[in-house]
XYZ file of C-alpha atoms in Angstrom:
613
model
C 90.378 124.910 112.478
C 92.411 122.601 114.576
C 94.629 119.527 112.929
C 93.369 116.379 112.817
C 94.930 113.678 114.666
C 97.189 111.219 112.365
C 94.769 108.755 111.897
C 95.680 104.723 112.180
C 95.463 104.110 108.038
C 97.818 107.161 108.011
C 100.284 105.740 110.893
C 100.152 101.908 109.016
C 100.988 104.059 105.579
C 103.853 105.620 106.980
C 105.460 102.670 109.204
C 105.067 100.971 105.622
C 107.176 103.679 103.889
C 109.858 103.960 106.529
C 109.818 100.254 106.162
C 110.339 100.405 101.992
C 112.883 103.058 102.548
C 114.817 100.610 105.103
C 114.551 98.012 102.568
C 116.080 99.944 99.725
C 118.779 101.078 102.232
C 119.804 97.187 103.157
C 119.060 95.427 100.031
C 121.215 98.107 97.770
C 123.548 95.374 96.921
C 120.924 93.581 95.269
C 118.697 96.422 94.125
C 121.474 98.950 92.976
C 122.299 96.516 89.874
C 118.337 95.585 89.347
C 117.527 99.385 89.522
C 120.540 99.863 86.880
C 119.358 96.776 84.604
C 116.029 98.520 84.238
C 116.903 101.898 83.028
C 119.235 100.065 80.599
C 116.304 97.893 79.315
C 114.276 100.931 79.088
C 117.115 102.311 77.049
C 117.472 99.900 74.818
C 114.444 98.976 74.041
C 113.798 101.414 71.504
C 116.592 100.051 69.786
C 115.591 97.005 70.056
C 112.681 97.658 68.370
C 114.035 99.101 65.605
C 116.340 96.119 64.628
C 113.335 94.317 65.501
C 111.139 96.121 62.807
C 114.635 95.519 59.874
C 113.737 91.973 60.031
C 115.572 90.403 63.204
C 113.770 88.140 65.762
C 114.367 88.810 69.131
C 117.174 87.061 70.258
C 119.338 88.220 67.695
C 118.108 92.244 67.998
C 118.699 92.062 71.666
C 122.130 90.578 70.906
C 123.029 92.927 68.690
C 122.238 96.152 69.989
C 123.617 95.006 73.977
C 126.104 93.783 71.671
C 126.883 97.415 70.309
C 125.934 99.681 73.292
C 127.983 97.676 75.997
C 130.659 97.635 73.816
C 130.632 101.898 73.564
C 130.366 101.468 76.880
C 133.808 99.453 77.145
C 135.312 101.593 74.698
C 134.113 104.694 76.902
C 135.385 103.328 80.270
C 139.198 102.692 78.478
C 139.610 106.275 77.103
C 138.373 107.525 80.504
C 140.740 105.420 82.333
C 143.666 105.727 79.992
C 143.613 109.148 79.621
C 143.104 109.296 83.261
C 146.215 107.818 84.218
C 148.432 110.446 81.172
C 146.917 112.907 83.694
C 147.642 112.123 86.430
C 151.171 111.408 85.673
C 151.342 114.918 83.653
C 150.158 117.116 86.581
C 153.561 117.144 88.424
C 154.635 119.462 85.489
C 151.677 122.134 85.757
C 152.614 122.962 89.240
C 155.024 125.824 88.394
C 152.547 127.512 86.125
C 149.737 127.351 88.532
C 152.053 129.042 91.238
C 152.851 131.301 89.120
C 149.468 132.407 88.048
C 148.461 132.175 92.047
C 151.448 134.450 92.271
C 150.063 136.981 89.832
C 146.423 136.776 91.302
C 147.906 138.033 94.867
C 149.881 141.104 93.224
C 153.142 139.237 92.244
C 154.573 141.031 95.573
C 156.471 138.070 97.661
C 155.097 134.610 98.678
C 151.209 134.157 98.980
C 149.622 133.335 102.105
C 148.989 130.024 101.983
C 153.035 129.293 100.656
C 153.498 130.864 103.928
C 151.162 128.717 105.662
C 152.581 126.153 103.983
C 156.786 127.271 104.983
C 155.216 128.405 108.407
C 154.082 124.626 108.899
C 157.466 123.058 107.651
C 159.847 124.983 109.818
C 157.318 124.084 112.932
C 157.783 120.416 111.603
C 161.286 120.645 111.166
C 162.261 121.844 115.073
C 160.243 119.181 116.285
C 162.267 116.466 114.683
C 165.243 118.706 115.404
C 164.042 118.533 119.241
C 162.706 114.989 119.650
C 166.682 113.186 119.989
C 167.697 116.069 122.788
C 164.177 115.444 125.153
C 165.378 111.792 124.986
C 169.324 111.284 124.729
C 169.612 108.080 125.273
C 167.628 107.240 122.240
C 170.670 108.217 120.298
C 172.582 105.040 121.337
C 169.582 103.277 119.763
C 170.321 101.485 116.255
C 167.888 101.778 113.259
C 165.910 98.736 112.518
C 164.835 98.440 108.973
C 162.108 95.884 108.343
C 162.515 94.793 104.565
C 159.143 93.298 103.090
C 159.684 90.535 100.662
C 159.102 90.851 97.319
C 155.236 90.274 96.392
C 154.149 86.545 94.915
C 151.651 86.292 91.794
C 148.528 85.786 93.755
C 149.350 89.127 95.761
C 149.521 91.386 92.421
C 146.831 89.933 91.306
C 144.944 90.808 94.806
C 146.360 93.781 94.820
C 145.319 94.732 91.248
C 142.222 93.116 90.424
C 140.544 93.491 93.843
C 139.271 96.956 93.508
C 137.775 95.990 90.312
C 136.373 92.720 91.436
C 132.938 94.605 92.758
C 132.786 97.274 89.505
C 133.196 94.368 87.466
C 130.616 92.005 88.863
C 127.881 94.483 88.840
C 128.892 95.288 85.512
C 128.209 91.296 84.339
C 125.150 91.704 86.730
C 123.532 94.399 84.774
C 124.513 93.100 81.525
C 122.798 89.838 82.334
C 119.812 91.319 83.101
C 119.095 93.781 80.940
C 119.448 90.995 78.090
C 116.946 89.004 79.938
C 114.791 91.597 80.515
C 114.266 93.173 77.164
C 113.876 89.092 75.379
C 111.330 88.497 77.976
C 109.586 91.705 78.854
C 106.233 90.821 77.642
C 106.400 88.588 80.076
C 107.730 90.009 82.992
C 105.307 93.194 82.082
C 102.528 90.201 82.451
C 103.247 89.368 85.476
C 103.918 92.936 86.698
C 99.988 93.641 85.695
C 99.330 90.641 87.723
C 100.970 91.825 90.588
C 100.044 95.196 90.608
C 96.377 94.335 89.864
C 94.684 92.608 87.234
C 91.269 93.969 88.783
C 92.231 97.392 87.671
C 94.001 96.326 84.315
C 93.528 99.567 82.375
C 94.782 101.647 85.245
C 97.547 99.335 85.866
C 98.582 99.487 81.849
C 98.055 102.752 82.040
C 100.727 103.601 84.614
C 103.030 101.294 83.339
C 102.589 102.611 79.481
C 103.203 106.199 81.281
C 106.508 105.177 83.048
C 108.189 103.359 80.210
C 107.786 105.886 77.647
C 108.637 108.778 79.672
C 111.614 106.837 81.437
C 112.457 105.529 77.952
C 112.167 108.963 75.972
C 114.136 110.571 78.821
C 117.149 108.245 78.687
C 117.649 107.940 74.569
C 117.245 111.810 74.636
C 119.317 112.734 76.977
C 121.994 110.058 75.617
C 121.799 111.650 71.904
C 122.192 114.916 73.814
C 124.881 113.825 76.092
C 126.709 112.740 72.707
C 126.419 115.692 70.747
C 127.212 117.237 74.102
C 130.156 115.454 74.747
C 131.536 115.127 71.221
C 131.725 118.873 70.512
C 133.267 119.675 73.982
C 136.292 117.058 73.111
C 136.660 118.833 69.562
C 136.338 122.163 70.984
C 138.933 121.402 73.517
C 141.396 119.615 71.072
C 141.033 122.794 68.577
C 142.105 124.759 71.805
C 144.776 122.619 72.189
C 143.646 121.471 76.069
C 145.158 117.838 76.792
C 143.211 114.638 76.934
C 140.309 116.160 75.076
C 138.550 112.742 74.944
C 138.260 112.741 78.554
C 136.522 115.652 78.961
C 134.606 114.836 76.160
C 133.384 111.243 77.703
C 133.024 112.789 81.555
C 130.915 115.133 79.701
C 128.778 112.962 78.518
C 128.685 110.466 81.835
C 128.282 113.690 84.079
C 125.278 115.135 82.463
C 122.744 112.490 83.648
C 123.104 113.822 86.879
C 120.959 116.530 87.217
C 121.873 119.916 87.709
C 124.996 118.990 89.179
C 126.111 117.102 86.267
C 126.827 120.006 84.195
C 128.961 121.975 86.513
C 131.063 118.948 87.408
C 131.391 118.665 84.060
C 132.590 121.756 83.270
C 134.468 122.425 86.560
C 137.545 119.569 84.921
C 138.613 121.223 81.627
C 138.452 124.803 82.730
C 140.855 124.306 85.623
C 143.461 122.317 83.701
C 143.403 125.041 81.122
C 144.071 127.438 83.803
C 146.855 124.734 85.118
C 148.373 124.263 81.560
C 148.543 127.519 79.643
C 150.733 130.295 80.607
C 148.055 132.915 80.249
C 144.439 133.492 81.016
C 143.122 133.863 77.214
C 142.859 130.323 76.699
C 140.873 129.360 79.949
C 138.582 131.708 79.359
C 137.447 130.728 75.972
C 137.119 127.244 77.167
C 134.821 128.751 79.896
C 132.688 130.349 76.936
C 132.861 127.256 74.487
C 131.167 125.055 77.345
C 128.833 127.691 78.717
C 127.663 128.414 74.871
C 127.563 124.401 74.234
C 125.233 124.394 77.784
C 123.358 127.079 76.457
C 122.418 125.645 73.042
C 121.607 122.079 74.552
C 119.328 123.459 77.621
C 117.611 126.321 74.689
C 117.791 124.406 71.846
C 118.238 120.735 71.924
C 116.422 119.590 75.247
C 112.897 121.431 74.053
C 113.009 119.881 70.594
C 114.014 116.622 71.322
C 112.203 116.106 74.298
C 111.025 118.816 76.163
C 112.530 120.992 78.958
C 110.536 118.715 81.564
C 110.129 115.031 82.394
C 107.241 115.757 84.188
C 108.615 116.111 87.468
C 109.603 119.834 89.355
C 112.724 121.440 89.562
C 112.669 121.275 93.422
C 111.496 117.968 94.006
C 114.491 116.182 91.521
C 117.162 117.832 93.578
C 115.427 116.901 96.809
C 115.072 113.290 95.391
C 118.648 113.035 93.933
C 119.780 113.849 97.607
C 118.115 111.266 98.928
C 118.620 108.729 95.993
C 122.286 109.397 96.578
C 122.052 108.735 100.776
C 120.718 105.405 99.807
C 122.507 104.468 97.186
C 125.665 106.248 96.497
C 126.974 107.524 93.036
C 124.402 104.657 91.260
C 121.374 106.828 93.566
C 122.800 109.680 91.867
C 122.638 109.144 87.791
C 119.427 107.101 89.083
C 117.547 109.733 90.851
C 115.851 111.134 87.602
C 114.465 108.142 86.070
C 113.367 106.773 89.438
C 111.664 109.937 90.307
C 109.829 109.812 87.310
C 108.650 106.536 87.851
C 107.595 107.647 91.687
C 105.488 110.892 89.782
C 103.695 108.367 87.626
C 102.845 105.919 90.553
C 101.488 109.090 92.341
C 99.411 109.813 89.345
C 97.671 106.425 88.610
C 97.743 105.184 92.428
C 95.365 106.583 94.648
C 97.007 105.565 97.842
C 99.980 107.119 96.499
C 98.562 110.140 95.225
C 100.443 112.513 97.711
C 103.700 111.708 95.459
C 102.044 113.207 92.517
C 101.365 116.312 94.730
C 105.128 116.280 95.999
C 106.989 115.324 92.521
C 104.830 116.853 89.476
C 105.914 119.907 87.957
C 101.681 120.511 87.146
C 100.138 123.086 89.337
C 98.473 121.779 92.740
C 96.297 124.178 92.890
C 93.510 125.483 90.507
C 93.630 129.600 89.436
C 90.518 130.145 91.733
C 91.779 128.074 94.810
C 95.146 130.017 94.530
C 93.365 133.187 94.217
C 91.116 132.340 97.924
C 94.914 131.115 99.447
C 96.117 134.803 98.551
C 92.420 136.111 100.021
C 93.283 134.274 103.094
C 96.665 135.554 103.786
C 95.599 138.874 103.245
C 97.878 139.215 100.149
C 95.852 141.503 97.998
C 98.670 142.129 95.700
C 99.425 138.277 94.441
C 95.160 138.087 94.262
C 95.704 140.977 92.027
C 98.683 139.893 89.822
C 96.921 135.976 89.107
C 93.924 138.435 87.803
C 96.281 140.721 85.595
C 97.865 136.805 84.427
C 94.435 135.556 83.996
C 93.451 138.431 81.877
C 96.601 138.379 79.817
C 95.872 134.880 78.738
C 91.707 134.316 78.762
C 88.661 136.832 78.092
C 86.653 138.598 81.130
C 83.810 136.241 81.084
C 86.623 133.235 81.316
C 88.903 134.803 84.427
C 85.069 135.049 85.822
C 84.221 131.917 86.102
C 87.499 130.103 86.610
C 88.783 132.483 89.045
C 86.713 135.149 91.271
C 83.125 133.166 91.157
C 84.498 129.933 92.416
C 86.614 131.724 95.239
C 82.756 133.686 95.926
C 81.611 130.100 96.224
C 84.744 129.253 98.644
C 83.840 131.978 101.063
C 80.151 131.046 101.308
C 80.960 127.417 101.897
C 83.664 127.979 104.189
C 81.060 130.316 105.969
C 78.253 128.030 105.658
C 80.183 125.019 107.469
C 81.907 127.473 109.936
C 85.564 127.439 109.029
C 85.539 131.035 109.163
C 83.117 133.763 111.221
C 80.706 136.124 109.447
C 83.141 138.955 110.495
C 86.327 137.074 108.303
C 83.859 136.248 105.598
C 82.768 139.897 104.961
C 86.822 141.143 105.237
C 87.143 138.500 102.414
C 84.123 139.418 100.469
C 85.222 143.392 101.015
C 88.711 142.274 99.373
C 87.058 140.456 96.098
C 85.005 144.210 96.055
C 87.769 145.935 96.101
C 89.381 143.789 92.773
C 86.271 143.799 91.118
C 86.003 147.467 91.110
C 89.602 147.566 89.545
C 88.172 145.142 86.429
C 88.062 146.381 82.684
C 84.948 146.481 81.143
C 84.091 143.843 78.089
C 83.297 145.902 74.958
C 83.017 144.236 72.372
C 81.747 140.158 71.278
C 82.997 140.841 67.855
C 80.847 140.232 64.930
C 78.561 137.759 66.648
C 75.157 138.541 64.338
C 74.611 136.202 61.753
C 74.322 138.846 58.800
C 76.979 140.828 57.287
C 74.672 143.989 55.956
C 72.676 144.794 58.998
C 72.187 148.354 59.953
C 74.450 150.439 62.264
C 71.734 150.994 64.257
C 70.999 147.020 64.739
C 74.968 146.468 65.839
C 74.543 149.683 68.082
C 71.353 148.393 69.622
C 71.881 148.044 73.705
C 69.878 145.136 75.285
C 69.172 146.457 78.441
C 69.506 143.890 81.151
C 69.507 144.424 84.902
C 71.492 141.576 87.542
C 69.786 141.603 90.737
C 71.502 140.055 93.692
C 69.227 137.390 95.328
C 70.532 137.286 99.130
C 73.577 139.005 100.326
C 77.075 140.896 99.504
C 78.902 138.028 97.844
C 75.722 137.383 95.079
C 76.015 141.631 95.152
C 79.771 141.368 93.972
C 78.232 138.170 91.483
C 76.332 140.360 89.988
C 78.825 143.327 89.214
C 80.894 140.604 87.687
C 78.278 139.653 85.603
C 77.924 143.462 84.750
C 81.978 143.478 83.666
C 81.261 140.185 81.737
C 78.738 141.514 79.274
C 79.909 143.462 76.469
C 78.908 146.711 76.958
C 78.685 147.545 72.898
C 75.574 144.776 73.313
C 74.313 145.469 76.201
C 73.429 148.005 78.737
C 74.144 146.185 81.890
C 73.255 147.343 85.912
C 73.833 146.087 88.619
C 71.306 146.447 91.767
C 72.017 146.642 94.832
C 70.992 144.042 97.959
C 67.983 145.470 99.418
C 64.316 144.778 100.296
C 62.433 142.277 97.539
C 59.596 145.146 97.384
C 62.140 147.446 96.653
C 63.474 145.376 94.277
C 60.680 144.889 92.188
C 60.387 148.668 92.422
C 63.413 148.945 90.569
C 63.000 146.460 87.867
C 59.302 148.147 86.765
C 61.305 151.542 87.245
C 63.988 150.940 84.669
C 61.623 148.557 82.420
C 64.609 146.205 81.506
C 64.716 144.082 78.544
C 65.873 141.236 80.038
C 66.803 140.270 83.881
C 69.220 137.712 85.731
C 68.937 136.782 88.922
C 72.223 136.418 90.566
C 73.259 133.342 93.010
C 76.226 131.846 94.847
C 75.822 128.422 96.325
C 75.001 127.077 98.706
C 73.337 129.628 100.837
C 71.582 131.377 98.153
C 69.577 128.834 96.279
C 66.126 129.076 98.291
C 66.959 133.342 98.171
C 67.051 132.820 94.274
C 64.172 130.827 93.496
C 62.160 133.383 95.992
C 63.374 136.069 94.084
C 62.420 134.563 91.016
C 58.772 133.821 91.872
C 58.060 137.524 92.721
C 59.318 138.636 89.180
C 57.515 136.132 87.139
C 54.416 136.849 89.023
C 55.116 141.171 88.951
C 56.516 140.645 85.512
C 54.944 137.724 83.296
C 56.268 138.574 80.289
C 59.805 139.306 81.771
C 63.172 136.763 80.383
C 64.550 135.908 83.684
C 68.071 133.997 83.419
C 68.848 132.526 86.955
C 72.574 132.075 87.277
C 74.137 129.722 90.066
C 77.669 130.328 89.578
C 80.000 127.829 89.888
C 77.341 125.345 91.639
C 78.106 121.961 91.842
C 76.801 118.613 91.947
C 73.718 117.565 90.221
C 71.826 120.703 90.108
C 68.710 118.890 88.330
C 66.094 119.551 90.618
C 67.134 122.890 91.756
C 66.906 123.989 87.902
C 63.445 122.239 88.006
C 62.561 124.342 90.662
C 63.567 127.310 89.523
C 61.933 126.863 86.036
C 58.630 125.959 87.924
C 58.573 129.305 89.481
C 59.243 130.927 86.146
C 63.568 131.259 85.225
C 63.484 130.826 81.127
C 66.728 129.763 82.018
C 69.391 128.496 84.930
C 72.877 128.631 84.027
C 75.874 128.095 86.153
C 78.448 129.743 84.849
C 78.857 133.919 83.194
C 79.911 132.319 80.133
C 76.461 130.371 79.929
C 74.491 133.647 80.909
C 76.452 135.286 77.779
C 74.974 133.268 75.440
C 71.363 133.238 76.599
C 71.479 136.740 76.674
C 72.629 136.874 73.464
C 70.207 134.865 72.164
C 67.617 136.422 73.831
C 68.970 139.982 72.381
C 68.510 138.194 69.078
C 64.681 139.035 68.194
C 65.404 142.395 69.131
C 68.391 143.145 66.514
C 66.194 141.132 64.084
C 63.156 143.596 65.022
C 65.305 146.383 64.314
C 67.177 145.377 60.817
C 63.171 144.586 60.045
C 62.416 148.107 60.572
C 65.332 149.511 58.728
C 64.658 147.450 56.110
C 61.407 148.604 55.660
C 62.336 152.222 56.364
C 64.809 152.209 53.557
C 62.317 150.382 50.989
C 59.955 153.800 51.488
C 62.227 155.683 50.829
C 63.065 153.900 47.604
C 59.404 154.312 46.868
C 59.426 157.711 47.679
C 62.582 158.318 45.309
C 61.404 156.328 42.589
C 58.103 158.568 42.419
C-alpha cells in the first residue's frame, strides 16, 4: 500500500513540536532551575507529608524538611569539594607508581611508546628553540622586556574567586526558592494546572497528573535511599581498603547514579583508577573493582525490585535516547533530568490523545498485541519467530487461550486485509498456507481436569467421548478455524473432526454419515458470516434435532443481529471465541455423562439385587 501524504494536522503538530523543542533550547536559563525546582518538590513532598501527618502545619513541615535536605545537600557539596582539592594536590605523588605499573604492563623492557612519543616530541621542541636565534641573528642584540603585572586589588580576588560560583550559586537560591513555594502552595498551583490543562476533562486531567507525581515522586525517594545505601557502603568499603578520600567516592557515588546507565560506570570508573594510581600492586585495585561491581549487583538484583521496581515505566532504549537529547538541550542539569522528565513525557502520552505517539515511543509495555505480532512475523515471512511467540504462548496460557489471543485473530487479519485489498488472493493463501503449516505442529488438549460435578461417577462416564464434528463454512482460513477448534477440545472429552471445505451437499453427507453428537459451524469474519448462517440453515433443516454451536472467532463489533440471525435459522448457540465453544460443548456433553452414570447406576443396583437373592 502506498504512504499517505503528511497530512496538514500532522505538519501544524510537528511545526508545534520543533517549536516547543526551540523553546526549551532558548529559555534553559529560565527552565533549567524550574525543571530542577520540580523534581525537588516532587522529592520532598513525601516528606513533607510525613512531618505533616506528626502534627506540623505546613509552613513549618516545609521548613523543616528543605531545612534538613538542603542542608545534606551543603554538607555533600563541601566534602566533594574539599576532598577534591586533597586530590588534586596529592596526584603529583602517584605519578611514579603509575609509570611504573605502565612500565610493567609493556614487559618492563626499556621506555614505553608513548614516553617515547613523549621524549621524541621534546627533543623536536628543543632544536626548534635551539634554531629560532640562528634563522634570525640580529634578534640576539634584542633585550628582554619583562612586563610585571601589579599586584591584584580586593575587588579583583573577589572577581576572580567568586565569579565562577556566582551562576552555581544563584540557581542554587533559585531552586531553593521555589521548591519551598511550590510544595506550601501546591494545591494550588495543581488547581490551576487542572485548569489549564482542562477542566472539561477533569478526571483525565487528575488522572495524568496523579500518574506523574507518584511515579516521578516514588522514583526520586527510591533511588535517593538507594543512592545512599549505595554511596555509604562504597565510602566504607573503600576506607576499609585503605583508598584515599573515601567520602568522595562515596558522595560522587551517590550524585552519579541518577544518571542513567551512565551514572554507574562514571561512578565506578574514579576509585578504581586511583587505586591502580596509589597502590604498588594490582591486588588492591582489583578488589575495589569487585566490591563496587558486587555493591552494583545487589542494588540493580536486590534493592531496585523491592523498593521500587526494576522499571519506571519507560524502555531501556527510549531513556538513553531521551537522556541524549535532554543533555543537548540542557547540559549536565538535561542529564540527571532526563529520567524524571521522560517519565512525565510517557504519562502525557498515555492520558493525551494527541500525544499518544509518546506513549508508543517511551513505554516499556508492548505495542503490539501477541496476535498482531504473530501476523507482522506472517508478513515477513519469518516462520520461525511465528513459531517461537506460539512455543511462549503455550509456555504461559492453555491451547484454547493461545487460540483465541493469537492464531484466530491473525485468521481474522488475513481475511480483512484480503477483504479491503491490502493484500492479493495469491499473498493471502501463502499466509493462510503458513498458519497450516503451525497448526499442524500444535499439541493436542487432553485433558479439562475434573470438570463433572460428582466425585463417584463411573469410569465409563469420565471416559465417555462426545463426538462433535467442526465444519468449515466458506473457505481455507475457516478450514484451518476449524482444526484449531479440533486442537482446542480435550480429546479425553471429546472426539473431535475436522471436515474439510467442500460442496454443502457433500457436507451434509458427512454429518448424517458420522451421526455426530454435537456440531459447530466454523467462521472467520468478515467474509464468512452470510457462508455460516447458510450453512447453518441446511443442518437445522437436514438435522432438527442436531446442537449446532456457530462460532465467529474473534468477530468484532456489535454482533447482535448477526447472532439473531443465526439463531433464527437454527444455531443453539453463537460464540465468538474457542474458549466460549468449550463451554457450550461441555455443557451440552453434560446430559450425556448424566445419561450414562444413570445407567451405571442402575446397572450396579441389579446386580445388588441379583447378589442379595
Amino acid at each position: 500500500m502506498p504512504i499517505k501524504p503528511m497530512t496538514t494536522h500532522t505538519g501544524v503538530a510537528l511545526i508545534a513540536l520543533l517549536g516547543a523543542v526551540a523553546v526549551l533550547y532558548f529559555a534553559r536559563e529560565v527552565l533549567v532551575p524550574v525543571a530542577l525546582a520540580i523534581m525537588m518538590a516532587f522529592l520532598l513532598a513525601p516528606m513533607v507529608g510525613q512531618v505533616e501527618r506528626w502534627g506540623a502545619n505546613r509552613e513549618i513541615a516545609v521548613t523543616l524538611t528543605a531545612l534538613v535536605v538542603f542542608s545534606f545537600i551543603g554538607l555533600l557539596l563541601y566534602v566533594v569539594a574539599h576532598q577534591f582539592m586533597g586530590l588534586i594536590e596529592d596526584l603529583p605523588s602517584y605519578r611514579d607508581n603509575l609509570l611504573g605499573k605502565i612500565r610493567a604492563i609493556s614487559g618492563g623492557a626499556g621506555t614505553t611508546g608513548l614516553e617515547r612519543g613523549v621524549e621524541t616530541v621534546k627533543e623536536l621542541t628543543d632544536e626548534l628553540q635551539r634554531s629560532a636565534p640562528n634563522s634570525t641573528p640580529a634578534a640576539a642584540d634584542v633585550s628582554k622586556v619583562q612586563i610585571v603585572q601589579p599586584p591584584p586589588n580586593f575587588a579583583q580576588v573577589v572577581r576572580t574567586v567568586l565569579g565562577p560560583l556566582l551562576a552555581p550559586v544563584a540557581t542554587a537560591a533559585i531552586v531553593l526558592v521555589f521548591s519551598v513555594f511550590m510544595l506550601i502552595q501546591r494545591e494550588d498551583l495543581r488547581d490551576r494546572l487542572v485548569r489549564l490543562l482542562g477542566a472539561n476533562e477533569m478526571h483525565t486531567t487528575v488522572t495524568a497528573l496523579d500518574d506523574a507525581a507518584q511515579r516521578v515522586s516514588r522514583y526520586l525517594l527510591m533511588q535517593s535511599l538507594i543512592n545512599g545505601i549505595q554511596g555509604t557502603l562504597v565510602a566504607a568499603g573503600l576506607y576499609a581498603l585503605g583508598v584515599p578520600d573515601a567520602m568522595l567516592w562515596g558522595a560522587l557515588t551517590f550524585v552519579l547514579r541518577f544518571i542513567p546507565y551512565l551514572g554507574p560506570v562514571l561512578a565506578a570508573a574514579g576509585p578504581i583508577a586511583l587505586a591502580i594510581a596509589f597502590f604498588p600492586g594490582w591486588g588492591e585495585p582489583l578488589m575495589v573493582a569487585g566490591l563496587i561491581v558486587t555493591l552494583e549487583l545487589i542494588s540493580n538484583n536486590v534493592l531496585e525490585p523491592r523498593l521500587y521496581g526494576s522499571s519506571v515505566g519507560v524502555s531501556s532504549f527510549a531513556l538513553i535516547v531521551a537522556a541524549v537529547f535532554w543533555t543537548w538541550l540542557w547540559g549536565t542539569a538535561g542529564l540527571f533530568l532526563a529520567t524524571p522528565l521522560t517519565v512525565c513525557l510517557a504519562v502525557m502520552g498515555k492520558y493525551i490523545p494527541q500525544l499518544s505517539f509518546l506513549g508508543v515511543m517511551l513505554t516499556d509495555q508492548a505495542v503490539l498485541a501477541p496476535s498482531e505480532r504473530f501476523y507482522q512475523r506472517l508478513l515477513a515471512n519469518d516462520t520461525d519467530e511465528a513459531e517461537d511467540l506460539i512455543d511462549e504462548a503455550l509456555a504461559a496460557r492453555p491451547l484454547v487461550e493461545v487460540c483465541d489471543t493469537v492464531l484466530m485473530p491473525a485468521l481474522r487479519f488475513i481475511e480483512q486485509d484480503h477483504e479491503r485489498g491490502a493484500i492479493t488472493t495469491e499473498r493471502r493463501d501463502e499466509l493462510i498456507t503458513l498458519v497450516g503449516e503451525l497448526i499442524d505442529q500444535l499439541p493436542d488438549t487432553v485433558a479439562l481436569g475434573q470438570t463433572e460435578a460428582t466425585a463417584g461417577q463411573a469410569d465409563s462416564a469420565t471416559a465417555l467421548q462426545m463426538t462433535v464434528l467442526v465444519l468449515p463454512a466458506a473457505d481455507h482460513a475457516d478450514e484451518l478455524a476449524a482444526q484449531l477448534m479440533v486442537h482446542a477440545l480435550p480429546s479425553a472429552e471429546f472426539k473431535a473432526t475436522a471436515l474439510a471445505v467442500t460442496l454443502k451437499g457433500e457436507m451434509l453427507e458427512q454429518v448424517a454419515s458420522n451421526a455426530p453428537d454435537a456440531i459447530c459451524i466454523s467462521a472467520t469474519p468478515p467474509s464468512a458470516l452470510i457462508h455460516a448462517r447458510y450453512l447453518c440453515k441446511k443442518m437445522r433443516a437436514r438435522f432438527p434435532e442436531l446442537p449446532i454451536v456457530v462460532g465467529l472467532w474473534d468477530a468484532q463489533g456489535d454482533l447482535q443481529k448477526t447472532t439473531e440471525r443465526l439463531v433464527a435459522v437454527g444455531a443453539a448457540k453463537v460464540v465468538g471465541s474457542a474458549a466460549e465453544a468449550l463451554r457450550e460443548l461441555t455443557q451440552l456433553r453434560q446430559p450425556l455423562v448424566q445419561g450414562v452414570v444413570a445407567r451405571a447406576d442402575e446397572a450396579q443396583g441389579v446386580d445388588a439385587v441379583k447378589e442379595a437373592a
